[in-house]
Amino acid sequence: MVYIGIMETTSSTPMSGRKAQAARNDQVILQAAREVFVADPGAPISAVAERAGVGISALYRRYAGKEILLRKLCSDGLKLYIAEAEAALADDGDPWTVFARFMRRIVEADTHSLTLSLAGTFTPDEDLHRESAHAERLALEVFERARDAGILRPGLEVADLSMIFEQLASVRLGDEERTAQMRHRYLALVLDSLRLTSAGPLPGPPPTAEEIGRRWSTA
């Protein structure tokens, strides 16, 4: 399963001043929630209100509880992941360039930090399960297109990409700019290793779907 990130909402229909302000406030709350819960998954929802600079009643008018807020964050992240995968599949350019760009865009979006912090701390609903399954199907298509083009090392499976994204999301050093630099540094090393088409077999099997999904089961 993939449960990830945050996505800014945009609309082609102009909103009234009040609606536009409400949308901006919602983005402030979501960004604050992401920052709070990535740093401390056990933090209370009041910490989000404090970080966002809004009253707790204003937050509860939008999100009636912590689990609802977490589901919203993860749903937005899945939509972002899906959009990047769809963009990769729509690109008929050089297969390696398309695949490497997809990897970079997911790392830049930091879509796996919530997985690292929040897996197993709340119960995903049916909508999240459905979005996650769609994201997994698209990721498989992106991977299979690259594999069928003969540009990936033997023995690699799509589940390996999830683990790679999580490893890179765990890199945190200094401020956001420095963290981004370090993640791209190690992504470059990873991409070089993924392109070793003459490499020998990898040790051990890749993670199974059951192993990955089990982490989202609450105690």
CSV table of C-alpha atoms in Angstrom, one decimal:
chain,number,residue,atom,x,y,z
A,1,MET,CA,0.0,0.0,0.0
A,2,VAL,CA,1.0,3.6,-0.6
A,3,TYR,CA,-0.2,6.4,1.6
A,4,ILE,CA,1.5,9.6,1.1
A,5,GLY,CA,1.9,13.4,1.1
A,6,ILE,CA,0.0,16.6,0.5
A,7,MET,CA,-1.5,18.2,-2.6
A,8,GLU,CA,-2.5,21.8,-3.2
A,9,THR,CA,-5.9,22.0,-4.7
A,10,THR,CA,-6.5,24.2,-7.8
A,11,SER,CA,-9.7,25.1,-9.6
A,12,SER,CA,-10.3,26.6,-13.0
A,13,THR,CA,-13.4,28.3,-11.6
A,14,PRO,CA,-12.7,31.6,-9.8
A,15,MET,CA,-13.8,31.5,-6.1
A,16,SER,CA,-15.3,34.3,-4.1
A,17,GLY,CA,-13.1,36.1,-1.7
A,18,ARG,CA,-14.6,34.1,1.3
A,19,LYS,CA,-14.2,30.8,-0.4
A,20,ALA,CA,-10.7,31.6,-1.6
A,21,GLN,CA,-9.7,32.5,2.0
A,22,ALA,CA,-11.2,29.3,3.3
A,23,ALA,CA,-9.2,27.3,0.7
A,24,ARG,CA,-6.0,29.1,1.8
A,25,ASN,CA,-6.8,28.4,5.4
A,26,ASP,CA,-7.3,24.7,4.6
A,27,GLN,CA,-3.9,24.5,2.9
A,28,VAL,CA,-2.3,26.2,6.0
A,29,ILE,CA,-3.9,23.6,8.2
A,30,LEU,CA,-2.9,20.7,6.0
A,31,GLN,CA,0.7,21.8,5.8
A,32,ALA,CA,0.8,22.3,9.5
A,33,ALA,CA,-0.7,18.9,10.1
A,34,ARG,CA,1.9,17.3,7.8
A,35,GLU,CA,4.8,19.0,9.6
A,36,VAL,CA,3.4,18.2,13.1
A,37,PHE,CA,2.6,14.5,12.4
A,38,VAL,CA,5.8,13.7,10.5
A,39,ALA,CA,7.8,15.0,13.4
A,40,ASP,CA,5.6,13.4,16.1
A,41,PRO,CA,2.9,10.9,15.0
A,42,GLY,CA,1.5,11.0,18.6
A,43,ALA,CA,1.0,14.7,18.7
A,44,PRO,CA,-2.6,15.9,19.5
A,45,ILE,CA,-4.7,17.7,17.0
A,46,SER,CA,-4.4,20.9,19.1
A,47,ALA,CA,-0.7,21.0,18.1
A,48,VAL,CA,-1.8,21.4,14.4
A,49,ALA,CA,-4.1,24.3,15.3
A,50,GLU,CA,-1.2,25.9,17.2
A,51,ARG,CA,1.2,25.4,14.3
A,52,ALA,CA,-1.4,26.7,11.7
A,53,GLY,CA,-2.2,29.7,13.9
A,54,VAL,CA,-5.9,28.9,14.0
A,55,GLY,CA,-8.3,28.2,16.8
A,56,ILE,CA,-9.1,24.6,17.6
A,57,SER,CA,-12.8,25.2,16.8
A,58,ALA,CA,-11.9,26.4,13.3
A,59,LEU,CA,-9.9,23.3,12.8
A,60,TYR,CA,-12.7,21.0,14.0
A,61,ARG,CA,-15.1,22.7,11.7
A,62,ARG,CA,-13.0,21.3,8.8
A,63,TYR,CA,-11.7,18.1,10.4
A,64,ALA,CA,-13.8,16.5,13.1
A,65,GLY,CA,-10.9,14.4,14.4
A,66,LYS,CA,-7.3,13.4,14.0
A,67,GLU,CA,-8.0,10.3,11.9
A,68,ILE,CA,-10.0,12.3,9.4
A,69,LEU,CA,-7.2,14.8,9.1
A,70,LEU,CA,-4.7,12.0,8.6
A,71,ARG,CA,-6.9,10.4,5.9
A,72,LYS,CA,-7.1,13.7,4.1
A,73,LEU,CA,-3.3,14.1,4.1
A,74,CYS,CA,-2.8,10.6,2.8
A,75,SER,CA,-5.5,11.0,0.2
A,76,ASP,CA,-4.0,14.2,-1.1
A,77,GLY,CA,-0.6,12.5,-1.3
A,78,LEU,CA,-2.1,9.6,-3.2
A,79,LYS,CA,-3.6,12.0,-5.7
A,80,LEU,CA,-0.2,13.6,-6.2
A,81,TYR,CA,1.5,10.2,-6.7
A,82,ILE,CA,-1.2,9.2,-9.2
A,83,ALA,CA,-0.8,12.4,-11.1
A,84,GLU,CA,3.0,11.9,-11.4
A,85,ALA,CA,2.6,8.3,-12.5
A,86,GLU,CA,0.0,9.3,-15.1
A,87,ALA,CA,2.3,12.0,-16.4
A,88,ALA,CA,5.1,9.4,-16.8
A,89,LEU,CA,2.8,7.0,-18.6
A,90,ALA,CA,1.7,9.8,-21.0
A,91,ASP,CA,5.3,10.7,-21.8
A,92,ASP,CA,6.5,8.8,-24.9
A,93,GLY,CA,10.0,10.2,-24.7
A,94,ASP,CA,13.3,8.3,-23.9
A,95,PRO,CA,12.3,5.5,-21.5
A,96,TRP,CA,15.2,6.1,-19.1
A,97,THR,CA,14.6,9.8,-19.0
A,98,VAL,CA,10.9,9.3,-18.3
A,99,PHE,CA,11.6,6.7,-15.5
A,100,ALA,CA,14.3,8.9,-13.9
A,101,ARG,CA,12.1,11.9,-14.0
A,102,PHE,CA,9.3,10.0,-12.3
A,103,MET,CA,11.6,8.9,-9.5
A,104,ARG,CA,12.9,12.5,-9.1
A,105,ARG,CA,9.4,14.0,-9.0
A,106,ILE,CA,8.2,11.6,-6.3
A,107,VAL,CA,11.3,12.3,-4.2
A,108,GLU,CA,10.8,16.0,-4.6
A,109,ALA,CA,7.2,15.7,-3.6
A,110,ASP,CA,8.3,13.9,-0.4
A,111,THR,CA,5.4,11.6,-0.7
A,112,HIS,CA,6.7,8.8,1.6
A,113,SER,CA,7.4,10.7,4.8
A,114,LEU,CA,3.9,10.1,6.1
A,115,THR,CA,4.3,6.4,5.4
A,116,LEU,CA,7.4,6.3,7.5
A,117,SER,CA,5.8,8.2,10.4
A,118,LEU,CA,2.2,7.1,10.3
A,119,ALA,CA,1.9,3.6,9.1
A,120,GLY,CA,-0.1,1.7,11.7
A,121,THR,CA,-1.2,4.7,13.7
A,122,PHE,CA,-4.7,5.2,12.1
A,123,THR,CA,-7.2,3.1,10.1
A,124,PRO,CA,-7.4,3.8,6.4
A,125,ASP,CA,-10.9,3.9,5.0
A,126,GLU,CA,-12.3,2.3,1.8
A,127,ASP,CA,-11.6,5.5,-0.2
A,128,LEU,CA,-7.9,5.3,0.8
A,129,HIS,CA,-7.7,1.6,0.0
A,130,ARG,CA,-9.2,2.3,-3.4
A,131,GLU,CA,-6.9,5.2,-4.2
A,132,SER,CA,-3.9,3.2,-2.9
A,133,ALA,CA,-4.8,0.3,-5.2
A,134,HIS,CA,-5.0,2.7,-8.2
A,135,ALA,CA,-1.7,4.2,-7.3
A,136,GLU,CA,-0.1,0.7,-7.1
A,137,ARG,CA,-1.5,-0.2,-10.6
A,138,LEU,CA,-0.1,2.9,-12.1
A,139,ALA,CA,3.3,2.4,-10.4
A,140,LEU,CA,3.4,-1.1,-11.8
A,141,GLU,CA,2.7,0.2,-15.3
A,142,VAL,CA,5.5,2.8,-15.0
A,143,PHE,CA,7.9,0.1,-13.8
A,144,GLU,CA,6.9,-2.5,-16.4
A,145,ARG,CA,7.3,0.1,-19.2
A,146,ALA,CA,10.9,0.8,-18.0
A,147,ARG,CA,11.7,-2.9,-17.5
A,148,ASP,CA,10.3,-3.9,-20.9
A,149,ALA,CA,12.5,-1.2,-22.5
A,150,GLY,CA,15.5,-3.1,-21.1
A,151,ILE,CA,16.8,-0.2,-19.0
A,152,LEU,CA,16.6,-1.7,-15.5
A,153,ARG,CA,18.9,-4.2,-13.7
A,154,PRO,CA,17.7,-7.8,-13.6
A,155,GLY,CA,15.8,-8.9,-10.5
A,156,LEU,CA,14.3,-5.5,-9.7
A,157,GLU,CA,10.6,-5.5,-8.8
A,158,VAL,CA,8.1,-2.7,-8.5
A,159,ALA,CA,7.9,-3.2,-4.7
A,160,ASP,CA,11.6,-2.3,-4.5
A,161,LEU,CA,10.7,1.2,-5.6
A,162,SER,CA,8.5,1.7,-2.6
A,163,MET,CA,11.4,0.8,-0.3
A,164,ILE,CA,13.8,3.0,-2.2
A,165,PHE,CA,11.4,6.0,-1.9
A,166,GLU,CA,11.1,5.4,1.9
A,167,GLN,CA,14.8,5.1,2.3
A,168,LEU,CA,15.3,8.5,0.6
A,169,ALA,CA,12.4,10.1,2.6
A,170,SER,CA,14.3,9.1,5.8
A,171,VAL,CA,17.2,11.3,4.8
A,172,ARG,CA,16.9,14.5,6.9
A,173,LEU,CA,19.9,16.8,7.4
A,174,GLY,CA,19.7,20.5,8.3
A,175,ASP,CA,17.0,22.6,6.8
A,176,GLU,CA,14.6,21.7,3.9
A,177,GLU,CA,17.0,22.9,1.3
A,178,ARG,CA,19.9,20.8,2.6
A,179,THR,CA,17.6,17.8,3.0
A,180,ALA,CA,16.5,18.1,-0.6
A,181,GLN,CA,20.1,18.3,-1.7
A,182,MET,CA,21.0,15.2,0.2
A,183,ARG,CA,18.0,13.3,-1.1
A,184,HIS,CA,18.9,14.1,-4.7
A,185,ARG,CA,22.5,13.1,-4.1
A,186,TYR,CA,21.5,9.7,-2.9
A,187,LEU,CA,18.8,9.4,-5.6
A,188,ALA,CA,21.5,9.9,-8.2
A,189,LEU,CA,23.4,7.0,-6.7
A,190,VAL,CA,20.3,4.8,-6.6
A,191,LEU,CA,19.4,5.6,-10.2
A,192,ASP,CA,22.9,4.6,-11.3
A,193,SER,CA,22.5,1.3,-9.6
A,194,LEU,CA,19.1,0.7,-11.1
A,195,ARG,CA,20.5,1.1,-14.6
A,196,LEU,CA,23.1,-1.6,-14.2
A,197,THR,CA,21.6,-4.0,-16.7
A,198,SER,CA,24.6,-6.3,-16.6
A,199,ALA,CA,24.5,-6.6,-12.8
A,200,GLY,CA,24.3,-9.9,-11.0
A,201,PRO,CA,21.3,-11.2,-9.0
A,202,LEU,CA,20.1,-9.3,-6.0
A,203,PRO,CA,20.3,-10.9,-2.6
A,204,GLY,CA,17.0,-12.0,-1.1
A,205,PRO,CA,13.5,-11.6,-2.5
A,206,PRO,CA,11.8,-8.2,-2.9
A,207,PRO,CA,9.2,-7.2,-0.3
A,208,THR,CA,5.7,-8.7,-0.8
A,209,ALA,CA,2.5,-6.8,-0.9
A,210,GLU,CA,1.5,-8.5,2.3
A,211,GLU,CA,4.7,-7.3,4.1
A,212,ILE,CA,4.2,-3.7,2.9
A,213,GLY,CA,0.5,-3.6,3.6
A,214,ARG,CA,0.8,-5.2,7.1
A,215,ARG,CA,2.4,-2.0,8.4
A,216,TRP,CA,-0.9,-0.2,8.0
A,217,SER,CA,-2.7,-2.5,10.3
A,218,THR,CA,-3.4,-0.8,13.6
A,219,ALA,CA,-2.7,-2.6,16.9
